Amino acid sequence: MTFPKDFLWGGATAANQCEGAWDIGGKGESIPDHMRAGGLHKHRVMTPTIEPDGYYPNHDGIDFYHRYKEDIALFAEMGFKVFRLSIAWSRIFPKGDEAEPNEEGLAFYDRVFDEYKKYGIEPLVTISHFELPYALAENYGGFFDRKTIDFFVNYATTLFERYKDKVKYWLTFNEINFGTLPLGGRNLLGILDEEDNEERRFQALHHMFLASAKAVKIGHQINPDFQIGCMLAYMTMYPLTCKPEDVLASQELVKKLNWFCGDVQVKGKYPYYMKNYFAKHGIHLTIEAGDEEILKEGTVDYYTFSYYMTSCVTANIDESGDRVGGNLFGGVKNNYLETSEWGWQIDPVGLRFTLNELYDRYEIPLMIVENGLGAVDKVEADGAIHDDYRIDYFRRHIEEMDKAIADGVNLIGYTPWGCIDLVSGGTGEMSKRYGFIYVDKDDEGNGSFDRSRKDSFYWYKKVIATNGEELASE
């Protein structure tokens, strides 16, 4: 195997999906706090007020807030070198626009980071992971209001200054390219409009680019050793056929959904094809004097992304065949791939393709910060959980990562998503499990919340201990 000796093996979570304690310690309400549970065929509903008889799965999460020492000990037992977590913005600034932070929230993350340090685990912190304070959405329209740039920069600066000696690796926004899709208007950008307005959404995304760039520049001033990256949901897509129209349709969609945000955050400028897209669709952005300079001065140090599945694209909807689901965005079924219980197509080889595409385009270090298989796990009578399907998924993807490194790609780390079971962001379910660690909680919020090790826990532990050599010996 070709993994470098300092490769960062680990796992990933998000505060809104695991912390719980939604109204404890001075924390304010976030957008996920207003989202009720859904399911595979049932959309999550966001309510303007918290309904007393409603079930809001993020309110409890998996209670990481009270169990973080137990969980971090389990991560250390697996041998994690790095752990990706997010900070809940509304735990630091309850309404998002305060001048002074909530000390109780800051102190909580101090304790969490100290616990990671005790085990020699490097924190990788996402500053904003779909956790916008609800008050910012309600009072300002989220990032559509330019004032929110300053609110975010104040928040990020507070974190940089507080944790400058405890955190080296940072990400500004999770899956920022979600803003190119209608659903991203609410979940990412904080726009609560009932109907999508593409111009408003892209204006808000412009403000988010500026907020990220300003934070990157300030972070480097506070600690030049900071490594600050971007994070995108990479949605690899293939033409359904070799028909030129299908190839062109795929290329156009890949540019908008995958390349656009990376080009802005890595290259520091708007690409030609998006300027053309805006002109064709009558989208007029307000770009103030100095904005272009801000983007140039705030480019990221490394590029991170989520990768779960791939799909196909066709120019002819009548020939599209079956549709498949996906992370943020589905597509047309690829008959050469198998499909998960939630309709996501499994494509390990596509990960190697994606890594080569990204490194060829950007030539900066890459990290896969989300990857994994959502599946229903069965607890046996003796408490064992035999998740061979998850081990198989990870084995095949890690093998393709190894091949990409052999190709010459500078891949520096890997943090599988939901390394401990958590609330699904898309559906609010617990039954859609990703973890190496099982959490006893069901889709209605019942259970002991006790943790237990799955078979994949022991397998991933060996992979880390051997720096990937475990794969070669199987």
mmCIF file with all atom_site columns, N, CA and C in Angstrom, residues 417-456:
data_model
loop_
_atom_site.group_PDB
_atom_site.id
_atom_site.type_symbol
_atom_site.label_atom_id
_atom_site.label_alt_id
_atom_site.label_comp_id
_atom_site.label_asym_id
_atom_site.label_entity_id
_atom_site.label_seq_id
_atom_site.pdbx_PDB_ins_code
_atom_site.Cartn_x
_atom_site.Cartn_y
_atom_site.Cartn_z
_atom_site.occupancy
_atom_site.B_iso_or_equiv
_atom_site.pdbx_formal_charge
_atom_site.auth_seq_id
_atom_site.auth_comp_id
_atom_site.auth_asym_id
_atom_site.auth_atom_id
_atom_site.pdbx_PDB_model_num
ATOM 1   N N  . TRP A 1 417 ? -17.732 9.293  7.266  1.00 0.00 ? 417 TRP A N  1
ATOM 2   C CA . TRP A 1 417 ? -18.864 10.004 7.860  1.00 0.00 ? 417 TRP A CA 1
ATOM 3   C C  . TRP A 1 417 ? -19.577 9.152  8.911  1.00 0.00 ? 417 TRP A C  1
ATOM 4   N N  . GLY A 1 418 ? -20.026 9.851  9.972  1.00 0.00 ? 418 GLY A N  1
ATOM 5   C CA . GLY A 1 418 ? -20.814 9.186  10.996 1.00 0.00 ? 418 GLY A CA 1
ATOM 6   C C  . GLY A 1 418 ? -20.087 7.997  11.565 1.00 0.00 ? 418 GLY A C  1
ATOM 7   N N  . CYS A 1 419 ? -18.805 8.182  11.930 1.00 0.00 ? 419 CYS A N  1
ATOM 8   C CA . CYS A 1 419 ? -18.007 7.087  12.478 1.00 0.00 ? 419 CYS A CA 1
ATOM 9   C C  . CYS A 1 419 ? -18.678 6.506  13.721 1.00 0.00 ? 419 CYS A C  1
ATOM 10  N N  . ILE A 1 420 ? -19.546 7.286  14.327 1.00 0.00 ? 420 ILE A N  1
ATOM 11  C CA . ILE A 1 420 ? -20.455 6.814  15.359 1.00 0.00 ? 420 ILE A CA 1
ATOM 12  C C  . ILE A 1 420 ? -21.867 7.125  14.864 1.00 0.00 ? 420 ILE A C  1
ATOM 13  N N  . ASP A 1 421 ? -22.813 6.215  15.045 1.00 0.00 ? 421 ASP A N  1
ATOM 14  C CA . ASP A 1 421 ? -24.176 6.443  14.555 1.00 0.00 ? 421 ASP A CA 1
ATOM 15  C C  . ASP A 1 421 ? -24.691 7.796  15.030 1.00 0.00 ? 421 ASP A C  1
ATOM 16  N N  . LEU A 1 422 ? -25.383 8.504  14.147 1.00 0.00 ? 422 LEU A N  1
ATOM 17  C CA . LEU A 1 422 ? -25.934 9.813  14.503 1.00 0.00 ? 422 LEU A CA 1
ATOM 18  C C  . LEU A 1 422 ? -27.225 10.055 13.725 1.00 0.00 ? 422 LEU A C  1
ATOM 19  N N  . VAL A 1 423 ? -27.862 11.172 13.999 1.00 0.00 ? 423 VAL A N  1
ATOM 20  C CA . VAL A 1 423 ? -29.114 11.515 13.325 1.00 0.00 ? 423 VAL A CA 1
ATOM 21  C C  . VAL A 1 423 ? -28.825 11.843 11.859 1.00 0.00 ? 423 VAL A C  1
ATOM 22  N N  . SER A 1 424 ? -29.531 11.233 10.939 1.00 0.00 ? 424 SER A N  1
ATOM 23  C CA . SER A 1 424 ? -29.347 11.518 9.524  1.00 0.00 ? 424 SER A CA 1
ATOM 24  C C  . SER A 1 424 ? -29.757 12.956 9.226  1.00 0.00 ? 424 SER A C  1
ATOM 25  N N  . GLY A 1 425 ? -28.883 13.677 8.524  1.00 0.00 ? 425 GLY A N  1
ATOM 26  C CA . GLY A 1 425 ? -29.194 15.058 8.189  1.00 0.00 ? 425 GLY A CA 1
ATOM 27  C C  . GLY A 1 425 ? -30.344 15.170 7.212  1.00 0.00 ? 425 GLY A C  1
ATOM 28  N N  . GLY A 1 426 ? -30.407 14.263 6.242  1.00 0.00 ? 426 GLY A N  1
ATOM 29  C CA . GLY A 1 426 ? -31.425 14.349 5.215  1.00 0.00 ? 426 GLY A CA 1
ATOM 30  C C  . GLY A 1 426 ? -32.800 13.884 5.660  1.00 0.00 ? 426 GLY A C  1
ATOM 31  N N  . THR A 1 427 ? -32.852 12.799 6.456  1.00 0.00 ? 427 THR A N  1
ATOM 32  C CA . THR A 1 427 ? -34.131 12.210 6.819  1.00 0.00 ? 427 THR A CA 1
ATOM 33  C C  . THR A 1 427 ? -34.470 12.335 8.301  1.00 0.00 ? 427 THR A C  1
ATOM 34  N N  . GLY A 1 428 ? -33.473 12.609 9.137  1.00 0.00 ? 428 GLY A N  1
ATOM 35  C CA . GLY A 1 428 ? -33.718 12.673 10.579 1.00 0.00 ? 428 GLY A CA 1
ATOM 36  C C  . GLY A 1 428 ? -33.811 11.306 11.230 1.00 0.00 ? 428 GLY A C  1
ATOM 37  N N  . GLU A 1 429 ? -33.515 10.252 10.472 1.00 0.00 ? 429 GLU A N  1
ATOM 38  C CA . GLU A 1 429 ? -33.605 8.893  11.002 1.00 0.00 ? 429 GLU A CA 1
ATOM 39  C C  . GLU A 1 429 ? -32.360 8.510  11.807 1.00 0.00 ? 429 GLU A C  1
ATOM 40  N N  . MET A 1 430 ? -32.512 7.525  12.671 1.00 0.00 ? 430 MET A N  1
ATOM 41  C CA . MET A 1 430 ? -31.377 6.845  13.287 1.00 0.00 ? 430 MET A CA 1
ATOM 42  C C  . MET A 1 430 ? -31.125 5.503  12.609 1.00 0.00 ? 430 MET A C  1
ATOM 43  N N  . SER A 1 431 ? -32.168 4.945  11.994 1.00 0.00 ? 431 SER A N  1
ATOM 44  C CA . SER A 1 431 ? -32.035 3.620  11.383 1.00 0.00 ? 431 SER A CA 1
ATOM 45  C C  . SER A 1 431 ? -31.109 3.634  10.174 1.00 0.00 ? 431 SER A C  1
ATOM 46  N N  . LYS A 1 432 ? -30.872 4.789  9.590  1.00 0.00 ? 432 LYS A N  1
ATOM 47  C CA . LYS A 1 432 ? -29.894 4.911  8.514  1.00 0.00 ? 432 LYS A CA 1
ATOM 48  C C  . LYS A 1 432 ? -28.530 5.133  9.177  1.00 0.00 ? 432 LYS A C  1
ATOM 49  N N  . ARG A 1 433 ? -27.865 4.031  9.467  1.00 0.00 ? 433 ARG A N  1
ATOM 50  C CA . ARG A 1 433 ? -26.666 4.079  10.304 1.00 0.00 ? 433 ARG A CA 1
ATOM 51  C C  . ARG A 1 433 ? -25.387 4.036  9.461  1.00 0.00 ? 433 ARG A C  1
ATOM 52  N N  . TYR A 1 434 ? -24.420 4.830  9.862  1.00 0.00 ? 434 TYR A N  1
ATOM 53  C CA . TYR A 1 434 ? -23.138 4.895  9.167  1.00 0.00 ? 434 TYR A CA 1
ATOM 54  C C  . TYR A 1 434 ? -21.973 4.404  10.023 1.00 0.00 ? 434 TYR A C  1
ATOM 55  N N  . GLY A 1 435 ? -22.168 4.310  11.329 1.00 0.00 ? 435 GLY A N  1
ATOM 56  C CA . GLY A 1 435 ? -21.044 4.245  12.239 1.00 0.00 ? 435 GLY A CA 1
ATOM 57  C C  . GLY A 1 435 ? -20.323 2.921  12.371 1.00 0.00 ? 435 GLY A C  1
ATOM 58  N N  . PHE A 1 436 ? -19.104 3.017  12.891 1.00 0.00 ? 436 PHE A N  1
ATOM 59  C CA . PHE A 1 436 ? -18.364 1.860  13.397 1.00 0.00 ? 436 PHE A CA 1
ATOM 60  C C  . PHE A 1 436 ? -18.836 1.561  14.825 1.00 0.00 ? 436 PHE A C  1
ATOM 61  N N  . ILE A 1 437 ? -19.474 2.557  15.438 1.00 0.00 ? 437 ILE A N  1
ATOM 62  C CA . ILE A 1 437 ? -19.975 2.461  16.805 1.00 0.00 ? 437 ILE A CA 1
ATOM 63  C C  . ILE A 1 437 ? -21.500 2.574  16.762 1.00 0.00 ? 437 ILE A C  1
ATOM 64  N N  . TYR A 1 438 ? -22.170 1.619  17.359 1.00 0.00 ? 438 TYR A N  1
ATOM 65  C CA . TYR A 1 438 ? -23.631 1.592  17.399 1.00 0.00 ? 438 TYR A CA 1
ATOM 66  C C  . TYR A 1 438 ? -24.141 2.425  18.571 1.00 0.00 ? 438 TYR A C  1
ATOM 67  N N  . VAL A 1 439 ? -25.192 3.204  18.335 1.00 0.00 ? 439 VAL A N  1
ATOM 68  C CA . VAL A 1 439 ? -25.846 3.977  19.392 1.00 0.00 ? 439 VAL A CA 1
ATOM 69  C C  . VAL A 1 439 ? -27.276 3.479  19.524 1.00 0.00 ? 439 VAL A C  1
ATOM 70  N N  . ASP A 1 440 ? -27.648 3.080  20.746 1.00 0.00 ? 440 ASP A N  1
ATOM 71  C CA . ASP A 1 440 ? -28.981 2.520  20.986 1.00 0.00 ? 440 ASP A CA 1
ATOM 72  C C  . ASP A 1 440 ? -30.024 3.637  21.072 1.00 0.00 ? 440 ASP A C  1
ATOM 73  N N  . LYS A 1 441 ? -30.476 4.060  19.894 1.00 0.00 ? 441 LYS A N  1
ATOM 74  C CA . LYS A 1 441 ? -31.546 5.047  19.772 1.00 0.00 ? 441 LYS A CA 1
ATOM 75  C C  . LYS A 1 441 ? -32.314 4.712  18.504 1.00 0.00 ? 441 LYS A C  1
ATOM 76  N N  . ASP A 1 442 ? -33.644 4.793  18.551 1.00 0.00 ? 442 ASP A N  1
ATOM 77  C CA . ASP A 1 442 ? -34.427 4.463  17.364 1.00 0.00 ? 442 ASP A CA 1
ATOM 78  C C  . ASP A 1 442 ? -34.973 5.722  16.693 1.00 0.00 ? 442 ASP A C  1
ATOM 79  N N  . ASP A 1 443 ? -35.798 5.531  15.658 1.00 0.00 ? 443 ASP A N  1
ATOM 80  C CA . ASP A 1 443 ? -36.289 6.651  14.862 1.00 0.00 ? 443 ASP A CA 1
ATOM 81  C C  . ASP A 1 443 ? -37.303 7.521  15.601 1.00 0.00 ? 443 ASP A C  1
ATOM 82  N N  . GLU A 1 444 ? -37.770 7.064  16.732 1.00 0.00 ? 444 GLU A N  1
ATOM 83  C CA . GLU A 1 444 ? -38.691 7.870  17.553 1.00 0.00 ? 444 GLU A CA 1
ATOM 84  C C  . GLU A 1 444 ? -37.986 8.485  18.753 1.00 0.00 ? 444 GLU A C  1
ATOM 85  N N  . GLY A 1 445 ? -36.684 8.279  18.843 1.00 0.00 ? 445 GLY A N  1
ATOM 86  C CA . GLY A 1 445 ? -35.913 8.861  19.941 1.00 0.00 ? 445 GLY A CA 1
ATOM 87  C C  . GLY A 1 445 ? -35.818 7.997  21.170 1.00 0.00 ? 445 GLY A C  1
ATOM 88  N N  . ASN A 1 446 ? -36.325 6.762  21.088 1.00 0.00 ? 446 ASN A N  1
ATOM 89  C CA . ASN A 1 446 ? -36.279 5.857  22.238 1.00 0.00 ? 446 ASN A CA 1
ATOM 90  C C  . ASN A 1 446 ? -34.974 5.072  22.253 1.00 0.00 ? 446 ASN A C  1
ATOM 91  N N  . GLY A 1 447 ? -34.549 4.690  23.460 1.00 0.00 ? 447 GLY A N  1
ATOM 92  C CA . GLY A 1 447 ? -33.354 3.875  23.593 1.00 0.00 ? 447 GLY A CA 1
ATOM 93  C C  . GLY A 1 447 ? -32.505 4.320  24.754 1.00 0.00 ? 447 GLY A C  1
ATOM 94  N N  . SER A 1 448 ? -31.497 3.520  25.055 1.00 0.00 ? 448 SER A N  1
ATOM 95  C CA . SER A 1 448 ? -30.616 3.819  26.188 1.00 0.00 ? 448 SER A CA 1
ATOM 96  C C  . SER A 1 448 ? -29.490 4.779  25.826 1.00 0.00 ? 448 SER A C  1
ATOM 97  N N  . PHE A 1 449 ? -29.251 4.978  24.520 1.00 0.00 ? 449 PHE A N  1
ATOM 98  C CA . PHE A 1 449 ? -28.141 5.779  24.001 1.00 0.00 ? 449 PHE A CA 1
ATOM 99  C C  . PHE A 1 449 ? -26.785 5.129  24.289 1.00 0.00 ? 449 PHE A C  1
ATOM 100 N N  . ASP A 1 450 ? -26.784 3.894  24.757 1.00 0.00 ? 450 ASP A N  1
ATOM 101 C CA . ASP A 1 450 ? -25.524 3.209  25.033 1.00 0.00 ? 450 ASP A CA 1
ATOM 102 C C  . ASP A 1 450 ? -24.771 2.949  23.732 1.00 0.00 ? 450 ASP A C  1
ATOM 103 N N  . ARG A 1 451 ? -23.457 2.904  23.838 1.00 0.00 ? 451 ARG A N  1
ATOM 104 C CA . ARG A 1 451 ? -22.579 2.679  22.692 1.00 0.00 ? 451 ARG A CA 1
ATOM 105 C C  . ARG A 1 451 ? -22.097 1.230  22.683 1.00 0.00 ? 451 ARG A C  1
ATOM 106 N N  . SER A 1 452 ? -21.909 0.668  21.481 1.00 0.00 ? 452 SER A N  1
ATOM 107 C CA . SER A 1 452 ? -21.307 -0.656 21.349 1.00 0.00 ? 452 SER A CA 1
ATOM 108 C C  . SER A 1 452 ? -20.536 -0.730 20.037 1.00 0.00 ? 452 SER A C  1
ATOM 109 N N  . ARG A 1 453 ? -19.566 -1.625 19.996 1.00 0.00 ? 453 ARG A N  1
ATOM 110 C CA . ARG A 1 453 ? -18.673 -1.741 18.839 1.00 0.00 ? 453 ARG A CA 1
ATOM 111 C C  . ARG A 1 453 ? -19.251 -2.709 17.805 1.00 0.00 ? 453 ARG A C  1
ATOM 112 N N  . LYS A 1 454 ? -19.246 -2.291 16.549 1.00 0.00 ? 454 LYS A N  1
ATOM 113 C CA . LYS A 1 454 ? -19.643 -3.180 15.455 1.00 0.00 ? 454 LYS A CA 1
ATOM 114 C C  . LYS A 1 454 ? -18.404 -3.923 14.949 1.00 0.00 ? 454 LYS A C  1
ATOM 115 N N  . ASP A 1 455 ? -18.614 -4.925 14.123 1.00 0.00 ? 455 ASP A N  1
ATOM 116 C CA . ASP A 1 455 ? -17.465 -5.626 13.528 1.00 0.00 ? 455 ASP A CA 1
ATOM 117 C C  . ASP A 1 455 ? -16.560 -4.658 12.776 1.00 0.00 ? 455 ASP A C  1
ATOM 118 N N  . SER A 1 456 ? -17.158 -3.665 12.133 1.00 0.00 ? 456 SER A N  1
ATOM 119 C CA . SER A 1 456 ? -16.376 -2.689 11.365 1.00 0.00 ? 456 SER A CA 1
ATOM 120 C C  . SER A 1 456 ? -15.449 -1.873 12.262 1.00 0.00 ? 456 SER A C  1
#
